[in-house]
PDB file of C-alpha atoms and ligand atoms in Angstrom:
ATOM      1  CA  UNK M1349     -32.420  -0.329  17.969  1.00  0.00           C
ATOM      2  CA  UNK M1350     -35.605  -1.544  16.835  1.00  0.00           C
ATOM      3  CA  UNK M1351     -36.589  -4.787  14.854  1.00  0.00           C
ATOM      4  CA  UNK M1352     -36.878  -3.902  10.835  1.00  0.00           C
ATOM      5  CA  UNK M1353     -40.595  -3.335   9.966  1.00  0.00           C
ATOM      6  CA  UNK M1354     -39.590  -4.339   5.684  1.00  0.00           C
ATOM      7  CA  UNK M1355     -37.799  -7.405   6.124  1.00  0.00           C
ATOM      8  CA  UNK M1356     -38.552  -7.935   2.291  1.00  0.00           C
ATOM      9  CA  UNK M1357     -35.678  -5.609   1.112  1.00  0.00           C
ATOM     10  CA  UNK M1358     -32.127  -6.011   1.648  1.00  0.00           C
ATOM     11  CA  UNK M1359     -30.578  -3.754   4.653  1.00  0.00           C
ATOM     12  CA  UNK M1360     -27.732  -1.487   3.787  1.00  0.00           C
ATOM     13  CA  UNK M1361     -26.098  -0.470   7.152  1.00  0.00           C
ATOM     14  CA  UNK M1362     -23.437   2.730   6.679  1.00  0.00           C
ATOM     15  CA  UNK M1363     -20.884   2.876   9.996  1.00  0.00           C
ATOM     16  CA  UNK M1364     -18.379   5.809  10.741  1.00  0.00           C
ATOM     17  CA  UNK M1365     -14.720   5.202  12.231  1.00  0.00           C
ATOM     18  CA  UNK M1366     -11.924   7.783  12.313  1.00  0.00           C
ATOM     19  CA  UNK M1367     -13.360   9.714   9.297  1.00  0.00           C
ATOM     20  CA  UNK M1368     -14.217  13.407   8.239  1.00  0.00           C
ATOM     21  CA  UNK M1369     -17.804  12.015   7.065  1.00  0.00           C
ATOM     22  CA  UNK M1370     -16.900  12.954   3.402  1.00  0.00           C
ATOM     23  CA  UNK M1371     -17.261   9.744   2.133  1.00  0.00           C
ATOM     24  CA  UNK M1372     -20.489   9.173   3.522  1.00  0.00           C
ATOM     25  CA  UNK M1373     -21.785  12.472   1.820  1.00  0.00           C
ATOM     26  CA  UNK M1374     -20.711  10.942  -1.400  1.00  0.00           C
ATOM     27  CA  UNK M1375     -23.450   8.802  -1.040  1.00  0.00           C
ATOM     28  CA  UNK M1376     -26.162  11.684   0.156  1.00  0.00           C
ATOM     29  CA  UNK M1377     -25.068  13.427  -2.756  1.00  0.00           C
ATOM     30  CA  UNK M1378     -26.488  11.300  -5.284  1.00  0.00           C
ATOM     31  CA  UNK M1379     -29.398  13.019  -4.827  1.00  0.00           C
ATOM     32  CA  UNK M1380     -31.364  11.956  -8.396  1.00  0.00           C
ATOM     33  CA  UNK M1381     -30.513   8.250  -7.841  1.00  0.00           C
ATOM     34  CA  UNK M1382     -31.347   8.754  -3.543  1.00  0.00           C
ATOM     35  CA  UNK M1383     -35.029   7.843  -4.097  1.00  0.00           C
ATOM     36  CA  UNK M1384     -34.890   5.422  -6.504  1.00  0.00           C
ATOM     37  CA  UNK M1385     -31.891   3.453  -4.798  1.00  0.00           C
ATOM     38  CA  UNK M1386     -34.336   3.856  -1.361  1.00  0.00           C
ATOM     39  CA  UNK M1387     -37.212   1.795  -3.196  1.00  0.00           C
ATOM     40  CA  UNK M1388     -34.985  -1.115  -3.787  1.00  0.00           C
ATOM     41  CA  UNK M1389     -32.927  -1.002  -0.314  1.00  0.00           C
ATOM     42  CA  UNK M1390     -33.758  -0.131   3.017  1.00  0.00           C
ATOM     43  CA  UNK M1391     -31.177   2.137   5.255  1.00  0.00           C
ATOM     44  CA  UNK M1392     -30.813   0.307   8.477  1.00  0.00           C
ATOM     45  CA  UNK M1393     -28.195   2.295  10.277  1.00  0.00           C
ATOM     46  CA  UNK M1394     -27.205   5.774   8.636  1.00  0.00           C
ATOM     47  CA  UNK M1395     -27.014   8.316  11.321  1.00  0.00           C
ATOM     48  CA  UNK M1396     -25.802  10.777   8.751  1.00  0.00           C
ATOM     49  CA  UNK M1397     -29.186  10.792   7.327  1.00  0.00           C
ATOM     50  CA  UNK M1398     -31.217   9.319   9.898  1.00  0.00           C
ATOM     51  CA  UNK M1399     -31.544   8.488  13.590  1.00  0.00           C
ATOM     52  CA  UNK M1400     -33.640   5.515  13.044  1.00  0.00           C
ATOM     53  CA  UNK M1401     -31.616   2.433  13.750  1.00  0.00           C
ATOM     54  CA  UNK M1402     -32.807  -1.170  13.071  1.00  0.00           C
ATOM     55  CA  UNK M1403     -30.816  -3.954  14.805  1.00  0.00           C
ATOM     56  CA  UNK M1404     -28.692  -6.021  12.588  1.00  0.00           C
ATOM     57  CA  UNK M1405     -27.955  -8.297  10.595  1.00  0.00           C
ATOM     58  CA  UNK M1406     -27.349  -6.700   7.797  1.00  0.00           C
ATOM     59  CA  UNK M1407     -26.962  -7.785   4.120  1.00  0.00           C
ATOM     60  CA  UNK M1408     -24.263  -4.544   3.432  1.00  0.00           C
ATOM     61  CA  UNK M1409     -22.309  -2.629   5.384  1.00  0.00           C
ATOM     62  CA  UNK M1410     -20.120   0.194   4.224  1.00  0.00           C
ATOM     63  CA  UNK M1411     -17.855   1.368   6.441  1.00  0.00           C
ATOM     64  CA  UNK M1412     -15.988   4.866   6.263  1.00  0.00           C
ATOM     65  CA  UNK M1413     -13.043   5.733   8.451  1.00  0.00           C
ATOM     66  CA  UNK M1414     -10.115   4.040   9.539  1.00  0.00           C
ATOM     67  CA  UNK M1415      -9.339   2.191  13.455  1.00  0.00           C
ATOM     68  CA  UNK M1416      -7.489   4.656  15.540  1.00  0.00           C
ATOM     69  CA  UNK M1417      -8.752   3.201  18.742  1.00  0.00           C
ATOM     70  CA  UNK M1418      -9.242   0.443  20.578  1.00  0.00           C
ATOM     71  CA  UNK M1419     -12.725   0.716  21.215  1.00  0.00           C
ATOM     72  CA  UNK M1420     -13.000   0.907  17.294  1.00  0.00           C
ATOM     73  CA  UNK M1421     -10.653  -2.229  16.580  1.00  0.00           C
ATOM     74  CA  UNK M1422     -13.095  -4.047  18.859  1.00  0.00           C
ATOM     75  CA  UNK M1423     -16.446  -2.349  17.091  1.00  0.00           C
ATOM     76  CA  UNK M1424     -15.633  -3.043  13.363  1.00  0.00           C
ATOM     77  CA  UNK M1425     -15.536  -6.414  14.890  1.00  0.00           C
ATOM     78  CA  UNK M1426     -19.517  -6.665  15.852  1.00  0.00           C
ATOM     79  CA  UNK M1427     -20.187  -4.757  12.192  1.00  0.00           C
ATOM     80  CA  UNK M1428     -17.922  -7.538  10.679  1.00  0.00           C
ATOM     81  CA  UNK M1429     -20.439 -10.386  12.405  1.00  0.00           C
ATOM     82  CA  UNK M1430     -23.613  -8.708  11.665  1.00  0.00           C
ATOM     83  CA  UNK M1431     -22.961  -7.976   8.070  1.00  0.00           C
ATOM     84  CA  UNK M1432     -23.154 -10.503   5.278  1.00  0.00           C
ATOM     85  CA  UNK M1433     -21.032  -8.104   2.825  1.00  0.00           C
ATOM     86  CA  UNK M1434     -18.941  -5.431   4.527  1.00  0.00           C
ATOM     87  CA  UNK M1435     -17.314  -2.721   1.710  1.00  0.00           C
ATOM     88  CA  UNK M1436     -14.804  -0.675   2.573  1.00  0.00           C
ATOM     89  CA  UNK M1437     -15.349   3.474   1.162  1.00  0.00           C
ATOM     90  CA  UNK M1438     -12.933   5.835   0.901  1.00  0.00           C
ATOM     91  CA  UNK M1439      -8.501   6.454   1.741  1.00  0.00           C
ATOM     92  CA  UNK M1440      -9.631   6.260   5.681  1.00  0.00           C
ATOM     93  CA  UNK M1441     -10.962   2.931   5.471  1.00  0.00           C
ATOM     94  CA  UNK M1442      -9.253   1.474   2.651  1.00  0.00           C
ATOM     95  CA  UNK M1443      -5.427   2.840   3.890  1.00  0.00           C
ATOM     96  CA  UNK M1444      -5.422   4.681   6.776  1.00  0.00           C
ATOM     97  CA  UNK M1445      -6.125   8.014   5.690  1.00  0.00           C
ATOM     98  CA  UNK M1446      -4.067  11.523   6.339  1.00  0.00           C
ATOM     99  CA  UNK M1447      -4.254  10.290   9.653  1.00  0.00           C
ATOM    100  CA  UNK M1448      -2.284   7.929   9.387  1.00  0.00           C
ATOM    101  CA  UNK M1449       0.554   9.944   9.051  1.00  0.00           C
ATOM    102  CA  UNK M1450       0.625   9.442  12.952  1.00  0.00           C
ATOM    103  CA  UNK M1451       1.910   6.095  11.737  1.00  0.00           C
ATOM    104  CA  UNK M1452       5.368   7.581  10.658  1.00  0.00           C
ATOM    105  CA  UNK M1453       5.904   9.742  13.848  1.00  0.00           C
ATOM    106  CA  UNK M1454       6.791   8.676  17.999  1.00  0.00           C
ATOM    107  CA  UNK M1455       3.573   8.109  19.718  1.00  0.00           C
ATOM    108  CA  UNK M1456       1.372  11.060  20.642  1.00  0.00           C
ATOM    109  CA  UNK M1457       3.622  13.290  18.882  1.00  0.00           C
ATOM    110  CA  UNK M1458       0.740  15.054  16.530  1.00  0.00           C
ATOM    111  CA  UNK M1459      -1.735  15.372  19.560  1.00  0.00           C
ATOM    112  CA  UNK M1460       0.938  17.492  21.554  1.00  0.00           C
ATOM    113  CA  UNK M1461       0.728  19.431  18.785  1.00  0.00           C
ATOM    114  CA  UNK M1462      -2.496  19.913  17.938  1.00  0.00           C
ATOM    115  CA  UNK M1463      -4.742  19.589  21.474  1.00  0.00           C
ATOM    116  CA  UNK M1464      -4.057  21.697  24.780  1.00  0.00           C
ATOM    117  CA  UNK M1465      -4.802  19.233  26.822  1.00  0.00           C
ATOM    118  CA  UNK M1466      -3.720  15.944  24.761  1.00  0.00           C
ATOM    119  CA  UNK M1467      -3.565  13.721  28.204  1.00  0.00           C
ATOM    120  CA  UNK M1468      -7.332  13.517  28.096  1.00  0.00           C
ATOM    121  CA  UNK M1469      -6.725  11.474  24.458  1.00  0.00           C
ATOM    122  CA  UNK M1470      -6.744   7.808  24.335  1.00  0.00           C
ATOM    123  CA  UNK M1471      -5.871   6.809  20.659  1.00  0.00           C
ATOM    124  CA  UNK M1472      -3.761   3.754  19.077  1.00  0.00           C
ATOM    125  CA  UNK M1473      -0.358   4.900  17.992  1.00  0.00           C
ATOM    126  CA  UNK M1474      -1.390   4.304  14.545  1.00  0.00           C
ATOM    127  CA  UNK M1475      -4.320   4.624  11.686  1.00  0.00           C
ATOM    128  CA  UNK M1476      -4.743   1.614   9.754  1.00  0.00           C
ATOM    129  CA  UNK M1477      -7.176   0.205   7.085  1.00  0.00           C
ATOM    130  CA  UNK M1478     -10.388  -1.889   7.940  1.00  0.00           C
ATOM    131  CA  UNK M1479      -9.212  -4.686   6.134  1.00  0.00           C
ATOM    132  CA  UNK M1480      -5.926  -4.712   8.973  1.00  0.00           C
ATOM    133  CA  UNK M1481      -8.623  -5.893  11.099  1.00  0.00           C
ATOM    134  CA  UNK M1482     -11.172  -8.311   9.747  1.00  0.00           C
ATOM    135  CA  UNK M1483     -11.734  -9.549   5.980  1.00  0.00           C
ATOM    136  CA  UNK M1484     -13.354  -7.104   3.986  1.00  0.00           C
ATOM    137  CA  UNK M1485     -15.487  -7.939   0.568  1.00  0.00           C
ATOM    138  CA  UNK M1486     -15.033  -4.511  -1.649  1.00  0.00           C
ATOM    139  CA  UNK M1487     -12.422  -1.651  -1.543  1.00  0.00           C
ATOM    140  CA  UNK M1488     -13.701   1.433  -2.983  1.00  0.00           C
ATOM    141  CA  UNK M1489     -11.220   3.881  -2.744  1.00  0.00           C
ATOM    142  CA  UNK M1490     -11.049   8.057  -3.019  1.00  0.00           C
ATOM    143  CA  UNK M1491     -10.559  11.182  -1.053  1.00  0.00           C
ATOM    144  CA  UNK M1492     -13.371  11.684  -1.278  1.00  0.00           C
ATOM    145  CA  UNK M1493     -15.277   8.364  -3.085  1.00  0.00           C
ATOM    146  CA  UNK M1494     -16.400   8.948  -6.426  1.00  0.00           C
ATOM    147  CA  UNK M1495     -19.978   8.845  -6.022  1.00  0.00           C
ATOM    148  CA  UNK M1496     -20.946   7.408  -9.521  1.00  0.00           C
ATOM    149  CA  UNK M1497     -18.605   4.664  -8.035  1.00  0.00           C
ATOM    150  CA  UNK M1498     -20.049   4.077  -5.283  1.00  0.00           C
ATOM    151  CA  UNK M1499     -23.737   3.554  -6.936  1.00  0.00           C
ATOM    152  CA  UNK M1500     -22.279   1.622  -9.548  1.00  0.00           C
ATOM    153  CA  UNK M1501     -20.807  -1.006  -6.286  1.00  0.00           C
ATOM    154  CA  UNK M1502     -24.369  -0.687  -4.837  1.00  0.00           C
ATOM    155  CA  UNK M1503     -26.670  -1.957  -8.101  1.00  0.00           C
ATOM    156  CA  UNK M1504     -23.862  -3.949  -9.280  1.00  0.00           C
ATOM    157  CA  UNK M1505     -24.156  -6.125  -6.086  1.00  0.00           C
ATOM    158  CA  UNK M1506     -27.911  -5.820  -5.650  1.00  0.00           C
ATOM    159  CA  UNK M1507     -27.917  -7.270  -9.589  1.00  0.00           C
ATOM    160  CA  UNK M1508     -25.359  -9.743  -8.377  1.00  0.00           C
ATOM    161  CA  UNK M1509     -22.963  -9.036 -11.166  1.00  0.00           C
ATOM    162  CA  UNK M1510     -19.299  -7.618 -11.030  1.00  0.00           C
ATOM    163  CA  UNK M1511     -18.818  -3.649 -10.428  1.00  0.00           C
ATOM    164  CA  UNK M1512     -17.876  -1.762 -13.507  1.00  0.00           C
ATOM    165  CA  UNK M1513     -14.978  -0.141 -11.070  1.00  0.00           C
ATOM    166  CA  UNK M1514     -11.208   0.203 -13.333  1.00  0.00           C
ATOM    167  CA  UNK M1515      -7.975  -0.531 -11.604  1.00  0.00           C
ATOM    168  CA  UNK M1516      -6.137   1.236 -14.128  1.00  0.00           C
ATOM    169  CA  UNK M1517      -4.263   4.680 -13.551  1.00  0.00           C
ATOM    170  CA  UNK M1518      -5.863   7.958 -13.712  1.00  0.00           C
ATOM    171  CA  UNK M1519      -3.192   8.640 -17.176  1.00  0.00           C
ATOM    172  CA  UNK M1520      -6.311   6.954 -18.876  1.00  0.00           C
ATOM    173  CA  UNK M1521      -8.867   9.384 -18.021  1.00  0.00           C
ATOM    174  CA  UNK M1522      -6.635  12.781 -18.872  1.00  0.00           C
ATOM    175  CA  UNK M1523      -6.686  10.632 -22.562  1.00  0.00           C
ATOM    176  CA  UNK M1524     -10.254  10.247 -22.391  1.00  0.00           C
ATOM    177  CA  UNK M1525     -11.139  13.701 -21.905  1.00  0.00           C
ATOM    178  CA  UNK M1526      -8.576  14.727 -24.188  1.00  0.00           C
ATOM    179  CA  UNK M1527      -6.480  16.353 -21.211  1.00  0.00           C
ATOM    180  CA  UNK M1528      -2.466  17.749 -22.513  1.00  0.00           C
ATOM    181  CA  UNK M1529      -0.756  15.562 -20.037  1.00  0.00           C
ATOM    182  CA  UNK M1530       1.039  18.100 -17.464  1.00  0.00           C
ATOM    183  CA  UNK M1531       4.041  15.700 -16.856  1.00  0.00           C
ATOM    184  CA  UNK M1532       5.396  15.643 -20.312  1.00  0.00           C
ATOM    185  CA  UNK M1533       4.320  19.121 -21.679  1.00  0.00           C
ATOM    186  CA  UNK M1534       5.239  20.869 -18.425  1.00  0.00           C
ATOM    187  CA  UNK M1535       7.592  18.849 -15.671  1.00  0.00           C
ATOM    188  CA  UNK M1536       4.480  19.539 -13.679  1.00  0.00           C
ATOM    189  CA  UNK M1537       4.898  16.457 -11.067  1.00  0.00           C
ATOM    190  CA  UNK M1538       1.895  14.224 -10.826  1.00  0.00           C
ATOM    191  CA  UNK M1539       0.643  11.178  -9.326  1.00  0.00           C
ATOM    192  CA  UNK M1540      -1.417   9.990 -12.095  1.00  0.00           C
ATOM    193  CA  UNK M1541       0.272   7.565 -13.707  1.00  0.00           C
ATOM    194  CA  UNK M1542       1.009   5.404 -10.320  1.00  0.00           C
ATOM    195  CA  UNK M1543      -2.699   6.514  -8.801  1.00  0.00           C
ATOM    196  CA  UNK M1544      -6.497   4.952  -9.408  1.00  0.00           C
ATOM    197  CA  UNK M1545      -9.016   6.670 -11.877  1.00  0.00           C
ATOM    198  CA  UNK M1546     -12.066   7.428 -10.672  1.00  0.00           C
ATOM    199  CA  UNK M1547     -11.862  11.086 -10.053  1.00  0.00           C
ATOM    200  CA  UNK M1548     -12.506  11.391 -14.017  1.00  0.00           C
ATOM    201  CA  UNK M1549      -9.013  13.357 -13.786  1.00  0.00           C
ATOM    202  CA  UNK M1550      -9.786  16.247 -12.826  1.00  0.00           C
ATOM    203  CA  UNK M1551      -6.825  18.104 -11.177  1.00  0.00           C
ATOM    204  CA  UNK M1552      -4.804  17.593 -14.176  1.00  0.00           C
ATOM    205  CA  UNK M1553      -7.751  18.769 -15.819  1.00  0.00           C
ATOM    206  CA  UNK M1554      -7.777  22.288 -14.126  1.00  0.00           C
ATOM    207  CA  UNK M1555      -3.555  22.297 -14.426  1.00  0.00           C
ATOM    208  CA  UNK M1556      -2.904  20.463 -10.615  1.00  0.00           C
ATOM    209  CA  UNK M1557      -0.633  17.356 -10.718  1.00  0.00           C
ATOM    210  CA  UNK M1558      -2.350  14.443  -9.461  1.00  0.00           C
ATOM    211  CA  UNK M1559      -2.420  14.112  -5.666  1.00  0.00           C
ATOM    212  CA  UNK M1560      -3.086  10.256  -5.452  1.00  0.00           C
ATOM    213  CA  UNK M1561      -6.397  10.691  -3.823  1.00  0.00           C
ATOM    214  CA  UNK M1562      -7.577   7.308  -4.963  1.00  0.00           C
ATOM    215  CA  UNK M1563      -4.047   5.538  -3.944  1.00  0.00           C
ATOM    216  CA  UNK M1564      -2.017   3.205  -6.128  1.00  0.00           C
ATOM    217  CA  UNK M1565      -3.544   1.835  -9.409  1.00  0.00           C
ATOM    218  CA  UNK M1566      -3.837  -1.824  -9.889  1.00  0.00           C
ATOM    219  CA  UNK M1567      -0.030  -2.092 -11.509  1.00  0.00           C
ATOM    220  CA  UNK M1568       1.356   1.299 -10.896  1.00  0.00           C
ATOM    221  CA  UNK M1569       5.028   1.921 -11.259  1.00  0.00           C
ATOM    222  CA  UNK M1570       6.486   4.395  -8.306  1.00  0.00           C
ATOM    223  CA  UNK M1571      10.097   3.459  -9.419  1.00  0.00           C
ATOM    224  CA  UNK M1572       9.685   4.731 -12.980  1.00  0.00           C
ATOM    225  CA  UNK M1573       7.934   7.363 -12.404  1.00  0.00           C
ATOM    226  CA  UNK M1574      10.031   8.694  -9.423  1.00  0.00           C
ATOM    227  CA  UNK M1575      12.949   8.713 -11.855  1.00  0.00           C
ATOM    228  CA  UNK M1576      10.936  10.727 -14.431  1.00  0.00           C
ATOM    229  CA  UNK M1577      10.060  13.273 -11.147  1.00  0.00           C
ATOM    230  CA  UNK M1578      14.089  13.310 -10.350  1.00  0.00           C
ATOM    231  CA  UNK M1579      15.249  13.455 -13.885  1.00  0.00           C
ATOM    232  CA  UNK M1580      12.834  16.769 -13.769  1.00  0.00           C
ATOM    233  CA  UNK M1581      14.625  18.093 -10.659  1.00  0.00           C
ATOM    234  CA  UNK M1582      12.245  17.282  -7.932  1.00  0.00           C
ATOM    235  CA  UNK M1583      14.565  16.450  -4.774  1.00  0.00           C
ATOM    236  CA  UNK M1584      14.109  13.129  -2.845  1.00  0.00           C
ATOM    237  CA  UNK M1585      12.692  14.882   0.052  1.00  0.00           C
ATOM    238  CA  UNK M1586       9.666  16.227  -2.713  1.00  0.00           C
ATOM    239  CA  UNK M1587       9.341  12.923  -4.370  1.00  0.00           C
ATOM    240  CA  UNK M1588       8.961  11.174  -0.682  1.00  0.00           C
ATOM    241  CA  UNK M1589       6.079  13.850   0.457  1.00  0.00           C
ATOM    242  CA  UNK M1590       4.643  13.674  -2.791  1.00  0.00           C
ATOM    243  CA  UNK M1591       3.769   9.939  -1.296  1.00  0.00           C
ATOM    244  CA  UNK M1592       2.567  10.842   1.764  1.00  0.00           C
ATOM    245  CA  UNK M1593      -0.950  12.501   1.686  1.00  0.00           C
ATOM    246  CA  UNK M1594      -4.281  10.799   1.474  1.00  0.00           C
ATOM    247  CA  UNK M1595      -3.116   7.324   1.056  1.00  0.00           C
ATOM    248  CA  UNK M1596       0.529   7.504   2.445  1.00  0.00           C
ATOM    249  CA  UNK M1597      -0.193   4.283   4.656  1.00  0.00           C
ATOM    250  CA  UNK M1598      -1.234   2.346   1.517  1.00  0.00           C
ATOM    251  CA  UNK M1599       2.016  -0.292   0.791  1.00  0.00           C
ATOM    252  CA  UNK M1600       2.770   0.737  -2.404  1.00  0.00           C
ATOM    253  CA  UNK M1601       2.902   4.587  -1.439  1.00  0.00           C
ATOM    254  CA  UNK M1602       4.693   3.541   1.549  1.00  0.00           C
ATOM    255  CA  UNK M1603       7.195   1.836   0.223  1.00  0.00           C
ATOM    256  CA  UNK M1604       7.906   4.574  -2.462  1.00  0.00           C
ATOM    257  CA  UNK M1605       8.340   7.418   0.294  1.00  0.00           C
ATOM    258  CA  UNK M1606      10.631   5.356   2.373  1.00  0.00           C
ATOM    259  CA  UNK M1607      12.737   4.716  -0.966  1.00  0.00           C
ATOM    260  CA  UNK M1608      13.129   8.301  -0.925  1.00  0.00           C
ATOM    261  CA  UNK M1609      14.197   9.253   2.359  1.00  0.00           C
ATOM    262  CA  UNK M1610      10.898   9.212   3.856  1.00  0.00           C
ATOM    263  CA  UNK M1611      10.742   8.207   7.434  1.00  0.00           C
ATOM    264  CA  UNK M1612       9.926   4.257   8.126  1.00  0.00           C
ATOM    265  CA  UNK M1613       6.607   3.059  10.471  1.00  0.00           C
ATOM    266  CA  UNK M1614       7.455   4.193  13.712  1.00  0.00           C
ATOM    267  CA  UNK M1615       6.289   0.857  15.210  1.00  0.00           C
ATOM    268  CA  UNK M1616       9.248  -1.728  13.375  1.00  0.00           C
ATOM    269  CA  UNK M1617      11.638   0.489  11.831  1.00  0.00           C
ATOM    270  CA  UNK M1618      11.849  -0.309   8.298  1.00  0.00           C
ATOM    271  CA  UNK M1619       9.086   0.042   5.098  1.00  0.00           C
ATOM    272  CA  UNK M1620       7.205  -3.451   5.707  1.00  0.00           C
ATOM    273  CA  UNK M1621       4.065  -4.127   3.759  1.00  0.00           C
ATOM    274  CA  UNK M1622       0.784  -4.459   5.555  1.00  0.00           C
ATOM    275  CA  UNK M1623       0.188  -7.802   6.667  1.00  0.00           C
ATOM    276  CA  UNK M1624      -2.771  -8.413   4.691  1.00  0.00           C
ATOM    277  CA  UNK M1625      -1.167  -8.673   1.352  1.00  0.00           C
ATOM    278  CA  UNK M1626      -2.851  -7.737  -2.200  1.00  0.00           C
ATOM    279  CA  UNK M1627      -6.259  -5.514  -2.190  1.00  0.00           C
ATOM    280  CA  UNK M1628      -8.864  -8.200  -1.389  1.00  0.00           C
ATOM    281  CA  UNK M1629     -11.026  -6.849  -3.858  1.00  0.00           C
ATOM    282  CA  UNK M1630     -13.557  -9.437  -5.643  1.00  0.00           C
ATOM    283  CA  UNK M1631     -16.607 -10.437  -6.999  1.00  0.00           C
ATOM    284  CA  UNK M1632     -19.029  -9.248  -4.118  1.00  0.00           C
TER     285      UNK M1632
HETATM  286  S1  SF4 N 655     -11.414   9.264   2.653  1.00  0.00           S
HETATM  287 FE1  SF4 N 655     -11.245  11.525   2.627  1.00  0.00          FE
HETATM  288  S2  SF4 N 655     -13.349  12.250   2.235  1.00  0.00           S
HETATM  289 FE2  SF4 N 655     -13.497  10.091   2.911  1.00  0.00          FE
HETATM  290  S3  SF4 N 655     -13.830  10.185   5.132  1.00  0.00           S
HETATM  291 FE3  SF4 N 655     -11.601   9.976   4.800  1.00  0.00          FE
HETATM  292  S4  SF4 N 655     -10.797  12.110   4.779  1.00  0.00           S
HETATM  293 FE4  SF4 N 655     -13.042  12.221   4.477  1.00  0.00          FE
HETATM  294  S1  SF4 N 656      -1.381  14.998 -16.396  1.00  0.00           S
HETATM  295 FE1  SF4 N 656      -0.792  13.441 -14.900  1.00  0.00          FE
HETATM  296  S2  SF4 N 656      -2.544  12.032 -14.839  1.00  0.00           S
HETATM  297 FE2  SF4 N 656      -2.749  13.262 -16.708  1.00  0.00          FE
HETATM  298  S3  SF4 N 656      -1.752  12.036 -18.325  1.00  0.00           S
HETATM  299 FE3  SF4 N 656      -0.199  13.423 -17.494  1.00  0.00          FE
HETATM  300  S4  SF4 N 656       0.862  12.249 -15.887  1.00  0.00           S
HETATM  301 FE4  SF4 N 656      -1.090  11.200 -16.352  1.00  0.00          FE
END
């Protein structure tokens, strides 16, 4: 890496772990605000869009993708000393991601399934979030990130004010856009009223329940709405994979798909919250 030739502007620094890159696209795809957002910070590290690389520190890092190895696990550690903020972006980083569905399952069982030779993988037995490894300033969650979100995080913090980013469920946004809510007209099961807005609601929108891409809203309510999905006749085994997509690592979808028959961590045996407690979200 080279020294940074515009120390004057902040450094945003954008690091990959166990990821499908989506999340980092989110932010290539704000193509109208691209240039203007490059005026006021300089890219440091972004090998999705370039291959220059300037040395740290750096005043942001986001970081996509979740620690699936131990290389990784010792890695976010370096990014975590280098950067004054680190934000987490997207269901990899912030819960695990679909991979961590290896978290439910006996060790190696998804690579004997899916690679010829699995031997020649060396992986943890589990997927978890960033913020399972060292203290993380922003969530931003989505599967895929919303990418007005994610510029909103970005000036918000360069203008040193709070982001503009809701906790509440993604219920609110079918209202806003005036959406007949699928649950109550049609017994269509959806996520939506236990899951984050920020997608702007659109599978609801189009006639798709909600698949909790954004994982659990700020005070969402898996008991009561389970019973609603029971009462119209979904079977425990549907309302416990209904749980377990994007975000079924996340503790309050976890604990919702073990109430319902879903199978426990594989590592202790029972439903346990993650050790790191609430959503360390804050003022950045
Ligand atoms: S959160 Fe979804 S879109 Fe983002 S990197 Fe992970 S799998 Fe891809
Ligand atoms: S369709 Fe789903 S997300 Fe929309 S209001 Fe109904 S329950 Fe909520």
């Amino acid at each position: 890496m080279s020294p940074d030739p515009s120390p004057a502007l902040p450094t945003v620094a954008v690091w990959k772990f166990a990821s499908c890159d989506g999340c980092q696209l989110s932010l290539l795809d704000c193509e109208d605000e691209l240039l203007t957002l490059a005026e006021s910070v300089r890219f440091a590290h972004f090998t999705e869009m370039s291959r220059a690389a300037v040395a740290g520190p750096y005043d942001l890092s986001l970081v996509e993708g979740s620690i699936t190895t131990a290389a990784d696990a010792l890695r976010i550690r370096t990014i975590r000393a280098q950067s004054r903020l680190l934000f987490t972006i997207g269901a990899c980083a912030t819960s695990g991601g679909i991979q961590g569905l290896r978290n439910f399952a006996a060790s190696g069982a998804y690579a004997g399934m899916v690679y010829a030779h699995s031997e020649y993988i060396s992986s943890l037995d589990t997927s978890t979030a960033i913020a399972d490894h060292v203290p993380v300033d922003f969530e931003l969650h989505g599967c895929p990130i919303d990418r007005r979100q994610l510029l909103e995080l970005i000036t918000a913090t360069l203008a040193g004010r709070r982001p503009a980013i809701p906790g509440y469920s993604v219920c609110q946004e079918c209202k806003a856009r005036g959406t007949v809510c699928l649950l109550v007209a049609h017994g269509t099961a959806c996520l939506g009223p236990v899951t984050r807005a920020g997608c702007g609601g659109l599978c609801p929108s189009v006639g798709r329940g909600c698949f909790g891409c954004f994982g659990p809203a700020d005070t969402a309510n898996t008991v009561s709405l389970s019973t609603r999905l029971r009462h119209d006749g979904a079977g425990e085994a549907q309302v416990a994979r209904l749980f377990r997509t994007f975000n079924a690592a996340a503790p309050v979808f976890l604990a919702a798909s073990v109430a319902h028959g879903g199978a426990p961590p594989a590592d202790d045996g029972a439903a346990t919250p993650s050790p790191r407690g609430p959503s360390p979200e804050r003022d950045p």
